[in-house]
Amino acid sequence: MVQMSGWDNFKNILCIRPDNMGDLIMSGPALRKFKKGLNARITLLTSSMAAGITPFIPEIDEVIIFDLPWVKQANTERPDALFALVERLKKYHFDAAVIFTVYSQNPLPSAMIAYQAGISRVLAYCRENPYGLITDWVPDEEPFRYIDHQVDRDLKLVNHVCNVNVGKRLSLTVNETGWPEITEKLKQTGLDNGRPWLILHAGVSEIKRQFPEELWIETALQIISKGYQVLLTGSAGEKELVSRLQTQIGAGAFNAAGLFPIGQLITLISRASLLLSVNTGVTHISAAVGTPVVVLYAQTNPQHTPWMVPNTVIEFPVPDGLKSKNGVIRYVDDTIYANPAMMPEPAVITDHVIRLIRSSAVSGRQFHGTPHENQEL
């Protein structure tokens, strides 16, 4: 690997990761490499969707929140706000910037922001020749020659300027002192913390990754029949979805939508027997705190499966009408996902959940609560 010179002396670095919470969590090891290898101050430019997780990523020194218009966002900034962002970035006098992307994203708009802010060195993958916009250019060969997991993709990028060894595991700060308050909130839902429980998180930010509600309901019913309580989590904006699920599932399912702020959610997931979810940010929280994951994985981006944690990935198809028009993603659809998965049966999902909990328990992971006698676990 060719090392790009000059970065050893850079101590004030802007990291641009402008998309979702899960994407930022997966960039954590790369941020750690910068922090350890360069002993640099890390300022993160990220979106309002990802900002909530930043206090729990210790490598980040400061956060600038801005919803850039070339990334899918819940909010849209005014055009003149971009000029104000550039002026704000100028005041930091950054030595360099690094732009983290998935292979289907174009880094050039973010590179233009760095260029306008007077940042003289910029590191990024790019498919096109960026000329002066990206001084430290790494040609992007994904997904046409290979596909790396997002964690490895980000680490390989940073390796071009900083080759110190750091752990590859995802990591988030867990506030164990908050557990008593979380326990009280669990009591409010009706969940018995003395009995086995797991988390089911059904909400997702994109329609194409939604798993059918009727299959969530049947799966939860089967898990409950095995002796587990099912805690239904979700954001405040997902209360309606979670309420529908809880009503249809009935006894054994408990509604915790909007109940836990992000810090408490991290701690809660760290205490759960298992997380059952779709490919969304909580999956990467679970990986970061070491909780086993069964993920119902819409066939979208194979880079974002659970990382270095006991897991089972069960793929399901994306309807043709919801597939991306992005040419790079369509290439992956036509190759990696040329044969769409079948929609998984609840019995299959339940079997994977129980098997993963059992195998994780055998390997030494400690869970809260013990199964009632004569219940199948």
Tab-separated table of C-alpha atoms in Angstrom:
chain	number	residue	atom	x	y	z
A	1	MET	CA	0.000	0.000	0.000
A	2	VAL	CA	1.304	3.425	-0.933
A	3	GLN	CA	1.543	5.725	2.057
A	4	MET	CA	0.575	9.319	1.357
A	5	SER	CA	3.090	11.656	2.944
A	6	GLY	CA	2.627	14.529	5.337
A	7	TRP	CA	-0.180	13.294	7.544
A	8	ASP	CA	2.065	12.536	10.517
A	9	ASN	CA	2.118	16.240	11.318
A	10	PHE	CA	-1.645	16.774	10.969
A	11	LYS	CA	-3.261	17.251	14.390
A	12	ASN	CA	-6.541	18.969	13.514
A	13	ILE	CA	-8.680	16.782	11.257
A	14	LEU	CA	-12.210	17.103	9.916
A	15	CYS	CA	-14.002	13.785	9.382
A	16	ILE	CA	-17.060	13.959	7.128
A	17	ARG	CA	-19.638	11.194	7.626
A	18	PRO	CA	-22.913	12.875	6.630
A	19	ASP	CA	-25.424	10.014	6.680
A	20	ASN	CA	-27.096	7.752	9.275
A	21	MET	CA	-26.285	6.612	12.795
A	22	GLY	CA	-25.363	3.092	11.749
A	23	ASP	CA	-22.933	4.381	9.124
A	24	LEU	CA	-21.195	6.509	11.731
A	25	ILE	CA	-20.931	3.625	14.208
A	26	MET	CA	-19.244	1.527	11.512
A	27	SER	CA	-16.705	4.337	10.973
A	28	GLY	CA	-15.726	4.125	14.657
A	29	PRO	CA	-12.634	1.908	14.209
A	30	ALA	CA	-11.341	4.238	11.462
A	31	LEU	CA	-11.777	7.229	13.775
A	32	ARG	CA	-9.936	5.258	16.458
A	33	LYS	CA	-7.060	4.670	14.020
A	34	PHE	CA	-6.788	8.411	13.364
A	35	LYS	CA	-6.931	9.201	17.061
A	36	LYS	CA	-4.295	6.667	18.045
A	37	GLY	CA	-2.051	6.930	15.006
A	38	LEU	CA	-1.903	10.704	14.624
A	39	ASN	CA	-2.850	11.835	18.126
A	40	ALA	CA	-5.140	14.256	16.337
A	41	ARG	CA	-8.138	16.296	17.370
A	42	ILE	CA	-11.153	14.857	15.543
A	43	THR	CA	-14.005	17.131	14.502
A	44	LEU	CA	-16.934	15.304	12.917
A	45	LEU	CA	-19.263	16.787	10.328
A	46	THR	CA	-22.410	14.653	10.403
A	47	SER	CA	-26.181	14.723	10.021
A	48	SER	CA	-28.904	15.359	12.571
A	49	MET	CA	-29.871	11.679	12.152
A	50	ALA	CA	-26.454	10.518	13.356
A	51	ALA	CA	-25.704	13.266	15.877
A	52	GLY	CA	-27.376	11.519	18.811
A	53	ILE	CA	-24.823	8.706	18.884
A	54	THR	CA	-21.740	10.968	18.856
A	55	PRO	CA	-21.439	11.461	22.657
A	56	PHE	CA	-20.901	7.698	22.932
A	57	ILE	CA	-18.017	7.536	20.437
A	58	PRO	CA	-15.034	8.624	22.560
A	59	GLU	CA	-12.711	9.358	19.619
A	60	ILE	CA	-14.813	12.370	18.589
A	61	ASP	CA	-13.729	15.689	20.122
A	62	GLU	CA	-16.305	18.000	18.523
A	63	VAL	CA	-19.372	17.639	16.320
A	64	ILE	CA	-20.718	19.908	13.590
A	65	ILE	CA	-24.287	19.000	12.628
A	66	PHE	CA	-25.461	19.777	9.125
A	67	ASP	CA	-27.887	17.940	6.833
A	68	LEU	CA	-26.080	18.006	3.510
A	69	PRO	CA	-28.458	17.981	0.525
A	70	TRP	CA	-26.592	15.271	-1.432
A	71	VAL	CA	-27.332	12.685	1.278
A	72	LYS	CA	-30.842	11.369	1.964
A	73	GLN	CA	-32.040	13.288	5.020
A	74	ALA	CA	-35.189	13.791	7.040
A	75	ASN	CA	-34.483	17.540	7.052
A	76	THR	CA	-33.336	19.932	4.346
A	77	GLU	CA	-31.096	22.928	4.973
A	78	ARG	CA	-31.605	26.197	3.092
A	79	PRO	CA	-29.172	26.700	0.170
A	80	ASP	CA	-27.576	29.745	1.813
A	81	ALA	CA	-26.814	27.620	4.886
A	82	LEU	CA	-24.082	25.875	2.873
A	83	PHE	CA	-22.205	29.165	2.589
A	84	ALA	CA	-22.501	29.651	6.343
A	85	LEU	CA	-21.165	26.111	6.881
A	86	VAL	CA	-18.122	26.844	4.730
A	87	GLU	CA	-17.404	30.037	6.679
A	88	ARG	CA	-17.713	28.110	9.932
A	89	LEU	CA	-15.299	25.427	8.746
A	90	LYS	CA	-12.731	28.039	7.748
A	91	LYS	CA	-12.459	29.200	11.357
A	92	TYR	CA	-11.194	25.774	12.474
A	93	HIS	CA	-8.065	25.937	10.279
A	94	PHE	CA	-8.157	22.195	9.688
A	95	ASP	CA	-4.933	20.488	8.611
A	96	ALA	CA	-6.806	17.869	6.598
A	97	ALA	CA	-10.161	16.243	5.975
A	98	VAL	CA	-11.288	12.658	5.354
A	99	ILE	CA	-14.571	11.784	3.649
A	100	PHE	CA	-16.203	8.455	4.518
A	101	THR	CA	-18.657	7.032	1.988
A	102	VAL	CA	-20.435	3.856	1.002
A	103	TYR	CA	-19.538	2.675	-2.485
A	104	SER	CA	-22.734	4.086	-4.004
A	105	GLN	CA	-22.064	7.649	-2.795
A	106	ASN	CA	-20.188	10.371	-4.629
A	107	PRO	CA	-17.641	12.154	-2.379
A	108	LEU	CA	-17.170	15.170	-4.654
A	109	PRO	CA	-19.868	17.436	-3.148
A	110	SER	CA	-18.348	16.931	0.306
A	111	ALA	CA	-14.891	17.474	-1.178
A	112	MET	CA	-16.093	20.780	-2.626
A	113	ILE	CA	-17.124	21.924	0.855
A	114	ALA	CA	-13.642	21.087	2.167
A	115	TYR	CA	-12.043	22.839	-0.833
A	116	GLN	CA	-14.077	25.996	-0.285
A	117	ALA	CA	-13.165	25.924	3.403
A	118	GLY	CA	-9.481	26.043	2.466
A	119	ILE	CA	-8.601	22.556	3.708
A	120	SER	CA	-5.440	21.757	1.771
A	121	ARG	CA	-5.406	17.953	2.132
A	122	VAL	CA	-8.451	15.738	1.564
A	123	LEU	CA	-8.540	11.931	1.714
A	124	ALA	CA	-11.383	10.015	0.063
A	125	TYR	CA	-12.374	7.209	-2.237
A	126	CYS	CA	-13.587	8.425	-5.609
A	127	ARG	CA	-14.563	6.618	-8.796
A	128	GLU	CA	-13.825	9.602	-11.062
A	129	ASN	CA	-10.534	11.484	-11.182
A	130	PRO	CA	-11.183	14.305	-8.667
A	131	TYR	CA	-8.128	16.339	-9.685
A	132	GLY	CA	-7.686	19.196	-7.180
A	133	LEU	CA	-10.768	18.454	-5.093
A	134	ILE	CA	-9.282	15.348	-3.467
A	135	THR	CA	-5.529	15.606	-2.952
A	136	ASP	CA	-5.184	12.136	-1.399
A	137	TRP	CA	-7.266	10.170	-3.881
A	138	VAL	CA	-7.932	6.457	-3.441
A	139	PRO	CA	-9.593	5.043	-6.596
A	140	ASP	CA	-12.877	3.365	-5.638
A	141	GLU	CA	-13.012	-0.183	-7.025
A	142	GLU	CA	-16.111	-1.270	-5.115
A	143	PRO	CA	-18.428	-2.947	-5.875
A	144	PHE	CA	-17.206	-3.833	-9.375
A	145	ARG	CA	-14.054	-5.714	-8.328
A	146	TYR	CA	-14.852	-6.657	-4.724
A	147	ILE	CA	-17.040	-5.638	-1.782
A	148	ASP	CA	-15.618	-4.980	1.690
A	149	HIS	CA	-17.630	-4.631	4.846
A	150	GLN	CA	-18.079	-0.928	5.617
A	151	VAL	CA	-15.764	-1.194	8.640
A	152	ASP	CA	-12.950	-2.588	6.502
A	153	ARG	CA	-13.651	-0.077	3.737
A	154	ASP	CA	-13.206	2.827	6.143
A	155	LEU	CA	-10.136	1.314	7.809
A	156	LYS	CA	-8.461	0.686	4.447
A	157	LEU	CA	-9.020	4.320	3.515
A	158	VAL	CA	-7.342	5.572	6.684
A	159	ASN	CA	-4.508	3.049	6.217
A	160	HIS	CA	-3.302	5.152	3.299
A	161	VAL	CA	-2.227	7.904	5.699
A	162	CYS	CA	-2.018	6.168	9.074
A	163	ASN	CA	-1.054	2.510	9.379
A	164	VAL	CA	-1.061	2.032	13.153
A	165	ASN	CA	-2.753	-1.128	14.427
A	166	VAL	CA	-6.026	-0.704	16.301
A	167	GLY	CA	-8.825	-3.101	17.150
A	168	LYS	CA	-11.460	-3.588	14.489
A	169	ARG	CA	-14.371	-4.006	16.868
A	170	LEU	CA	-17.141	-1.461	17.023
A	171	SER	CA	-17.297	0.357	20.338
A	172	LEU	CA	-19.752	2.595	22.153
A	173	THR	CA	-19.630	3.928	25.692
A	174	VAL	CA	-22.122	2.100	27.909
A	175	ASN	CA	-23.380	3.938	30.983
A	176	GLU	CA	-23.958	1.131	33.481
A	177	THR	CA	-24.894	3.590	36.221
A	178	GLY	CA	-28.110	4.275	34.328
A	179	TRP	CA	-29.367	0.700	34.654
A	180	PRO	CA	-31.549	1.275	37.766
A	181	GLU	CA	-33.501	4.007	35.966
A	182	ILE	CA	-33.855	1.770	32.920
A	183	THR	CA	-35.136	-1.025	35.146
A	184	GLU	CA	-37.852	1.263	36.487
A	185	LYS	CA	-38.919	2.137	32.954
A	186	LEU	CA	-39.051	-1.552	32.073
A	187	LYS	CA	-41.396	-2.098	35.009
A	188	GLN	CA	-43.648	0.623	33.610
A	189	THR	CA	-44.018	-1.364	30.395
A	190	GLY	CA	-44.996	-4.461	32.362
A	191	LEU	CA	-41.885	-6.446	31.485
A	192	ASP	CA	-40.532	-8.708	34.247
A	193	ASN	CA	-36.770	-8.246	34.293
A	194	GLY	CA	-36.440	-11.446	36.315
A	195	ARG	CA	-37.614	-13.493	33.338
A	196	PRO	CA	-35.903	-13.941	29.938
A	197	TRP	CA	-36.457	-11.146	27.452
A	198	LEU	CA	-35.149	-9.955	24.145
A	199	ILE	CA	-35.605	-6.850	22.025
A	200	LEU	CA	-37.569	-6.657	18.796
A	201	HIS	CA	-36.934	-3.418	16.899
A	202	ALA	CA	-39.114	-3.236	13.794
A	203	GLY	CA	-38.702	0.399	12.727
A	204	VAL	CA	-36.494	1.386	9.813
A	205	SER	CA	-35.827	4.630	7.958
A	206	GLU	CA	-36.480	3.392	4.414
A	207	ILE	CA	-39.673	1.795	3.097
A	208	LYS	CA	-37.685	-0.695	1.002
A	209	ARG	CA	-36.191	-2.177	4.193
A	210	GLN	CA	-39.496	-2.593	6.024
A	211	PHE	CA	-40.332	-6.134	7.081
A	212	PRO	CA	-44.037	-7.068	6.825
A	213	GLU	CA	-45.942	-6.373	10.045
A	214	GLU	CA	-47.873	-9.637	9.896
A	215	LEU	CA	-44.595	-11.579	9.892
A	216	TRP	CA	-43.254	-9.557	12.834
A	217	ILE	CA	-46.429	-10.400	14.748
A	218	GLU	CA	-46.325	-14.129	14.034
A	219	THR	CA	-42.602	-14.283	14.804
A	220	ALA	CA	-43.091	-12.525	18.146
A	221	LEU	CA	-45.930	-14.903	19.051
A	222	GLN	CA	-43.717	-17.900	18.370
A	223	ILE	CA	-40.820	-16.444	20.383
A	224	ILE	CA	-43.161	-15.778	23.304
A	225	SER	CA	-44.364	-19.389	23.102
A	226	LYS	CA	-40.744	-20.424	23.706
A	227	GLY	CA	-40.676	-18.626	27.065
A	228	TYR	CA	-39.340	-15.194	26.185
A	229	GLN	CA	-40.770	-11.768	26.734
A	230	VAL	CA	-40.500	-9.479	23.721
A	231	LEU	CA	-39.645	-5.828	24.346
A	232	LEU	CA	-40.720	-3.717	21.380
A	233	THR	CA	-38.433	-0.705	21.017
A	234	GLY	CA	-38.606	2.202	18.612
A	235	SER	CA	-38.152	5.940	18.305
A	236	ALA	CA	-40.807	8.446	19.288
A	237	GLY	CA	-41.772	8.613	15.614
A	238	GLU	CA	-42.346	4.859	15.559
A	239	LYS	CA	-44.874	4.750	18.400
A	240	GLU	CA	-47.794	4.077	16.083
A	241	LEU	CA	-46.042	1.103	14.486
A	242	VAL	CA	-44.982	-0.335	17.831
A	243	SER	CA	-48.466	0.132	19.301
A	244	ARG	CA	-50.012	-1.775	16.394
A	245	LEU	CA	-47.538	-4.608	16.848
A	246	GLN	CA	-48.037	-4.810	20.612
A	247	THR	CA	-51.827	-4.821	20.267
A	248	GLN	CA	-51.755	-7.661	17.736
A	249	ILE	CA	-49.163	-9.707	19.611
A	250	GLY	CA	-50.827	-9.297	23.000
A	251	ALA	CA	-49.542	-10.889	26.214
A	252	GLY	CA	-45.786	-11.237	26.399
A	253	ALA	CA	-45.040	-8.176	24.230
A	254	PHE	CA	-44.248	-4.832	25.825
A	255	ASN	CA	-44.254	-1.379	24.240
A	256	ALA	CA	-41.133	0.722	24.880
A	257	ALA	CA	-41.323	3.025	21.844
A	258	GLY	CA	-39.947	6.479	22.643
A	259	LEU	CA	-39.206	5.451	26.219
A	260	PHE	CA	-35.406	5.322	26.106
A	261	PRO	CA	-33.094	8.124	24.920
A	262	ILE	CA	-30.116	6.923	22.923
A	263	GLY	CA	-27.760	6.532	25.894
A	264	GLN	CA	-30.261	4.375	27.768
A	265	LEU	CA	-31.034	2.423	24.602
A	266	ILE	CA	-27.348	1.524	24.283
A	267	THR	CA	-27.313	0.243	27.870
A	268	LEU	CA	-30.616	-1.574	27.398
A	269	ILE	CA	-29.350	-3.399	24.303
A	270	SER	CA	-26.168	-4.341	26.147
A	271	ARG	CA	-28.324	-6.149	28.742
A	272	ALA	CA	-30.650	-7.946	26.320
A	273	SER	CA	-30.391	-11.648	25.488
A	274	LEU	CA	-30.586	-10.783	21.799
A	275	LEU	CA	-31.657	-8.095	19.370
A	276	LEU	CA	-34.044	-9.015	16.556
A	277	SER	CA	-34.271	-6.253	13.994
A	278	VAL	CA	-33.930	-5.197	10.373
A	279	ASN	CA	-30.777	-3.711	8.843
A	280	THR	CA	-30.825	-0.436	10.727
A	281	GLY	CA	-28.764	1.548	13.242
A	282	VAL	CA	-29.712	-0.483	16.322
A	283	THR	CA	-28.108	-3.521	14.687
A	284	HIS	CA	-24.749	-1.746	14.817
A	285	ILE	CA	-25.379	-0.583	18.385
A	286	SER	CA	-25.916	-4.220	19.289
A	287	ALA	CA	-22.669	-5.232	17.595
A	288	ALA	CA	-20.817	-2.436	19.386
A	289	VAL	CA	-21.953	-3.646	22.829
A	290	GLY	CA	-21.569	-7.362	22.068
A	291	THR	CA	-25.215	-8.398	22.067
A	292	PRO	CA	-26.124	-11.193	19.609
A	293	VAL	CA	-28.172	-10.107	16.598
A	294	VAL	CA	-30.652	-11.750	14.294
A	295	VAL	CA	-31.201	-9.310	11.449
A	296	LEU	CA	-33.911	-9.472	8.809
A	297	TYR	CA	-31.791	-8.061	6.023
A	298	ALA	CA	-33.371	-6.353	3.040
A	299	GLN	CA	-31.219	-7.108	-0.004
A	300	THR	CA	-29.793	-3.609	-0.407
A	301	ASN	CA	-26.148	-3.190	0.636
A	302	PRO	CA	-24.099	-6.275	1.664
A	303	GLN	CA	-21.523	-3.995	3.352
A	304	HIS	CA	-23.671	-3.403	6.416
A	305	THR	CA	-24.201	-6.776	8.084
A	306	PRO	CA	-23.493	-7.104	11.854
A	307	TRP	CA	-19.767	-6.805	12.565
A	308	MET	CA	-17.723	-9.067	14.889
A	309	VAL	CA	-20.657	-10.163	17.052
A	310	PRO	CA	-22.601	-13.457	17.129
A	311	ASN	CA	-25.236	-12.975	14.450
A	312	THR	CA	-27.567	-14.520	11.927
A	313	VAL	CA	-28.458	-12.668	8.735
A	314	ILE	CA	-31.758	-13.656	7.133
A	315	GLU	CA	-32.227	-11.911	3.808
A	316	PHE	CA	-35.529	-10.864	2.281
A	317	PRO	CA	-36.255	-9.281	-1.107
A	318	VAL	CA	-36.818	-5.633	-1.955
A	319	PRO	CA	-39.916	-5.103	-4.142
A	320	ASP	CA	-39.010	-4.112	-7.701
A	321	GLY	CA	-40.871	-0.814	-7.415
A	322	LEU	CA	-38.763	0.243	-4.434
A	323	LYS	CA	-35.325	-0.619	-5.799
A	324	SER	CA	-32.802	2.193	-6.147
A	325	LYS	CA	-32.230	3.982	-9.454
A	326	ASN	CA	-28.563	4.463	-8.517
A	327	GLY	CA	-26.522	2.660	-11.193
A	328	VAL	CA	-23.983	1.281	-8.716
A	329	ILE	CA	-26.698	-0.190	-6.511
A	330	ARG	CA	-28.472	-1.604	-9.557
A	331	TYR	CA	-25.233	-3.374	-10.479
A	332	VAL	CA	-25.234	-5.050	-7.047
A	333	ASP	CA	-28.930	-5.937	-7.497
A	334	ASP	CA	-28.139	-7.556	-10.836
A	335	THR	CA	-25.123	-9.519	-9.558
A	336	ILE	CA	-25.022	-10.141	-5.796
A	337	TYR	CA	-28.814	-10.167	-5.528
A	338	ALA	CA	-29.578	-11.581	-8.970
A	339	ASN	CA	-31.626	-14.318	-7.310
A	340	PRO	CA	-33.863	-12.560	-4.747
A	341	ALA	CA	-34.319	-14.275	-1.408
A	342	MET	CA	-37.639	-15.774	-0.406
A	343	MET	CA	-39.564	-14.043	2.368
A	344	PRO	CA	-38.556	-15.957	5.532
A	345	GLU	CA	-41.135	-17.868	7.547
A	346	PRO	CA	-41.677	-16.880	11.213
A	347	ALA	CA	-40.797	-20.409	12.334
A	348	VAL	CA	-37.402	-20.109	10.617
A	349	ILE	CA	-36.715	-16.729	12.225
A	350	THR	CA	-37.743	-18.043	15.651
A	351	ASP	CA	-35.500	-21.073	15.284
A	352	HIS	CA	-32.505	-18.842	14.512
A	353	VAL	CA	-33.306	-16.596	17.494
A	354	ILE	CA	-33.424	-19.509	19.941
A	355	ARG	CA	-30.338	-21.176	18.479
A	356	LEU	CA	-28.288	-17.978	18.684
A	357	ILE	CA	-29.306	-17.291	22.287
A	358	ARG	CA	-28.405	-20.859	23.240
A	359	SER	CA	-25.041	-20.819	21.478
A	360	SER	CA	-24.147	-17.432	22.962
A	361	ALA	CA	-25.040	-18.656	26.436
A	362	VAL	CA	-22.820	-21.713	25.951
A	363	SER	CA	-19.946	-19.435	24.911
A	364	GLY	CA	-20.207	-17.583	28.221
A	365	ARG	CA	-22.393	-14.536	27.599
A	366	GLN	CA	-24.432	-13.735	30.687
A	367	PHE	CA	-28.103	-12.808	30.328
A	368	HIS	CA	-30.523	-11.221	32.757
A	369	GLY	CA	-33.352	-13.454	33.884
A	370	THR	CA	-33.595	-17.233	33.745
A	371	PRO	CA	-36.132	-19.359	31.881
A	372	HIS	CA	-39.129	-20.684	33.777
A	373	GLU	CA	-39.078	-24.434	34.304
A	374	ASN	CA	-40.639	-26.573	31.589
A	375	GLN	CA	-40.388	-23.809	29.012
A	376	GLU	CA	-38.557	-24.550	25.784
A	377	LEU	CA	-35.511	-22.296	25.354
